[in-house]
PDB file of C-alpha atoms in Angstrom:
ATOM      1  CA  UNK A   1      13.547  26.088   3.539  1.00 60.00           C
ATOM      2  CA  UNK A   2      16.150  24.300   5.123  1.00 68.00           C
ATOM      3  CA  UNK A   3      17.386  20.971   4.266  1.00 75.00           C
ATOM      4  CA  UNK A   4      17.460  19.435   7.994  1.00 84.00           C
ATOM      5  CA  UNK A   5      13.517  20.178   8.524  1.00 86.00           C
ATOM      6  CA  UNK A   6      12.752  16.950  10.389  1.00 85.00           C
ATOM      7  CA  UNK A   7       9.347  15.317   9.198  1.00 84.00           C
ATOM      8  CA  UNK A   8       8.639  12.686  12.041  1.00 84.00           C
ATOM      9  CA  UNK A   9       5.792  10.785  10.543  1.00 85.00           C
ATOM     10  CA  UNK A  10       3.668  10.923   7.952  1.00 93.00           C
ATOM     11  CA  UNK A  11       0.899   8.842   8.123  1.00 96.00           C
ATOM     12  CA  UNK A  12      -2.602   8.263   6.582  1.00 97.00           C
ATOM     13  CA  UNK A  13      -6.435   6.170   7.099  1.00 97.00           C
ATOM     14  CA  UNK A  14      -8.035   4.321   5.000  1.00 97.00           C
ATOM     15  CA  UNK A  15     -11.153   2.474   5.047  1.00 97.00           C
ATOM     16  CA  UNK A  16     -10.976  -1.236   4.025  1.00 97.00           C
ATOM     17  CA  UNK A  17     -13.946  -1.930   1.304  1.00 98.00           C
ATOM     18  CA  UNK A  18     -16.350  -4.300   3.251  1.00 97.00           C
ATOM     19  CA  UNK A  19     -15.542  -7.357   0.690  1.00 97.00           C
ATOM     20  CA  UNK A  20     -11.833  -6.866   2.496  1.00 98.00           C
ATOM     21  CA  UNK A  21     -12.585  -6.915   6.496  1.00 97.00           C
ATOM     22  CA  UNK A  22     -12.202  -9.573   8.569  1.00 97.00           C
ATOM     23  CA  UNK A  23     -12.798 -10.218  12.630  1.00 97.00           C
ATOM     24  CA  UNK A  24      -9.769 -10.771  15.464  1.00 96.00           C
ATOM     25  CA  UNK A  25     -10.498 -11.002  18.829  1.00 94.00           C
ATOM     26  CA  UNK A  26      -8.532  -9.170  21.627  1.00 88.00           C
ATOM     27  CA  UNK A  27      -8.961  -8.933  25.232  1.00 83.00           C
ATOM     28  CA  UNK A  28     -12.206 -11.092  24.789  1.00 89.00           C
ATOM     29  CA  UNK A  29     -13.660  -9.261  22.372  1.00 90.00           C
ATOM     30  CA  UNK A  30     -14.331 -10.006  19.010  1.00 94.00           C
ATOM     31  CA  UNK A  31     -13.473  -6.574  16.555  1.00 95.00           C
ATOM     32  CA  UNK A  32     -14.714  -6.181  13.066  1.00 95.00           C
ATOM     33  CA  UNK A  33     -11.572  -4.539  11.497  1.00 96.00           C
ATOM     34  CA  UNK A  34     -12.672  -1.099   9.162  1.00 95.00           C
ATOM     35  CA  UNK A  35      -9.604   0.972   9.017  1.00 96.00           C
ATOM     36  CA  UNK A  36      -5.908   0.572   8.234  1.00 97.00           C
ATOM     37  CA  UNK A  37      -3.211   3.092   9.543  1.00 97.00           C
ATOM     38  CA  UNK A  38      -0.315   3.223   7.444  1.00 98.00           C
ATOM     39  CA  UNK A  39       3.190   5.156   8.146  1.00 97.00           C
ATOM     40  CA  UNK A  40       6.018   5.720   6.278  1.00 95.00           C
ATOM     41  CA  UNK A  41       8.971   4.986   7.807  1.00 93.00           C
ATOM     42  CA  UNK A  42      12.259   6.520   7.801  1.00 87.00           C
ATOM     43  CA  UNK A  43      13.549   4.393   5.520  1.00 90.00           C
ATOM     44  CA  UNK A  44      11.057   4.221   2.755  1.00 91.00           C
ATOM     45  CA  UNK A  45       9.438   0.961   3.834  1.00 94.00           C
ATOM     46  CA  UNK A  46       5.547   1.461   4.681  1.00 96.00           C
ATOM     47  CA  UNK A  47       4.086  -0.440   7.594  1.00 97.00           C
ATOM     48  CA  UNK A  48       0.030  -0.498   8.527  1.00 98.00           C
ATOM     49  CA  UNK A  49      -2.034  -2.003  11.489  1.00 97.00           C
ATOM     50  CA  UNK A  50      -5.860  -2.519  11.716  1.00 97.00           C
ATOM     51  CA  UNK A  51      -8.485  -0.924  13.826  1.00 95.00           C
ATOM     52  CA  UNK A  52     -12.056  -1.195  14.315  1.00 93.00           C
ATOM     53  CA  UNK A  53     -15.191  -1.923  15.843  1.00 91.00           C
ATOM     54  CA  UNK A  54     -16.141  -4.236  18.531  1.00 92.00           C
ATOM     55  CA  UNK A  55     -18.853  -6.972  16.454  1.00 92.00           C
ATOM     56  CA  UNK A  56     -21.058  -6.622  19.897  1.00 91.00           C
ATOM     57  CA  UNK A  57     -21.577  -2.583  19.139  1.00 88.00           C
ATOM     58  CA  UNK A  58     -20.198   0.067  21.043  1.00 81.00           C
ATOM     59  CA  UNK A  59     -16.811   2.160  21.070  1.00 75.00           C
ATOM     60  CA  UNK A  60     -14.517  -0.637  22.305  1.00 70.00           C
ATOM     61  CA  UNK A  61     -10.962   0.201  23.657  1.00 71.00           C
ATOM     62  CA  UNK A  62      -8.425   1.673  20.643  1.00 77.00           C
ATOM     63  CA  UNK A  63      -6.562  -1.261  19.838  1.00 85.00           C
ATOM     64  CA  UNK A  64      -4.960  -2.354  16.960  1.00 93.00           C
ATOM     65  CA  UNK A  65      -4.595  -5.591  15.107  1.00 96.00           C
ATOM     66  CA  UNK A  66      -1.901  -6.904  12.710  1.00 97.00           C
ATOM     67  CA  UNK A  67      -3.076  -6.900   9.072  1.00 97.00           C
ATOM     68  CA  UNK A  68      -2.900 -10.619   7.408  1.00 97.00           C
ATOM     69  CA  UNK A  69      -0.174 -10.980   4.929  1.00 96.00           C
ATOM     70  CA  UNK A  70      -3.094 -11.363   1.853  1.00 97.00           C
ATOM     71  CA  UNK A  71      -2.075 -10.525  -1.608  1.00 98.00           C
ATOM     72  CA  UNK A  72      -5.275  -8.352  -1.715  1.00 98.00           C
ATOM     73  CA  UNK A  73      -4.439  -6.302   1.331  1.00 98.00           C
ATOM     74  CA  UNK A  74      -1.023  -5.782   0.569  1.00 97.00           C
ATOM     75  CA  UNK A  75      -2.139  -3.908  -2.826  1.00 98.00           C
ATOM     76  CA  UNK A  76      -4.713  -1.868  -1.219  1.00 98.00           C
ATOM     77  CA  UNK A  77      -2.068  -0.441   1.168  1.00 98.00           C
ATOM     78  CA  UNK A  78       0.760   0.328  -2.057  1.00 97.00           C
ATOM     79  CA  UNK A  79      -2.440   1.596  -3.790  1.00 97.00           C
ATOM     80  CA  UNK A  80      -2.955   3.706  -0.206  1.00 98.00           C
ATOM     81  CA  UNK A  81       0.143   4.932  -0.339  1.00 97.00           C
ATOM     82  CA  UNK A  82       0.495   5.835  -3.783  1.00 96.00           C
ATOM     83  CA  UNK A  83      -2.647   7.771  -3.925  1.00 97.00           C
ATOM     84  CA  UNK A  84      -1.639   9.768  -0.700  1.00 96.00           C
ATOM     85  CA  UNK A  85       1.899  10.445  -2.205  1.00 95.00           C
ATOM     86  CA  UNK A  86      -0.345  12.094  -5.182  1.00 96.00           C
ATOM     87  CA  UNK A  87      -2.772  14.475  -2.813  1.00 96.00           C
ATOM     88  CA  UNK A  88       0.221  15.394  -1.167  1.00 94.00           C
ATOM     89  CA  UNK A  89       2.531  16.416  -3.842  1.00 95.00           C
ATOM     90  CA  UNK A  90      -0.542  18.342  -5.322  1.00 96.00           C
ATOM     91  CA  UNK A  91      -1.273  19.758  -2.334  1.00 94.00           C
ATOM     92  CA  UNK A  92      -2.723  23.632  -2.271  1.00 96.00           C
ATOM     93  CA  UNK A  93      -1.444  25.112   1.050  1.00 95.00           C
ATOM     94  CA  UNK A  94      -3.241  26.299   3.772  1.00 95.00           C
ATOM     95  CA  UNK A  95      -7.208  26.669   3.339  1.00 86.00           C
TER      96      UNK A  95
END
């Protein structure tokens, strides 16, 4: 394998535990936030936005939120991360 492959993003979901969500509003709409995206960058660093459901019902537009800068958050991400690091280093190949 060589040693220039180019990854360009990794990147995994995660479903925040009900006790853990929290509403924003955009565009007029209020969203219950459900699920947190969260890359790894280039550099190491991770970094994560919110999505989720508009409180009203429905599908809502895609949009995504910033995630609060709670202690409680911030170690559900590492945790995130760390687990996904694990499934992917003992990954199987192709199914």
């Amino acid at each position: 394998m060589s040693s220039d492959l180019e990854v360009s993003a990794l990147a995994i979901n995660v479903t925040i535990p009900e006790v853990l969500r929290w509403t924003d509003s955009r565009r007029g709409e209020e969203f219950t936030l459900t699920t947190l995206n969260i890359r790894l960058l280039p550099d190491g660093h991770l970094a994560v936005k919110a999505y989720g459901r508009p409180v009203a019902g429905g599908r809502g537009a895609y949009v995504s939120f910033p995630v609060p800068e709670k202690p409680e958050l911030a170690a559900l991400v590492s945790e995130a991360a760390g687990r996904a690091g694990a499934m992917w280093a003992a990954h199987r190949g192709l199914g």
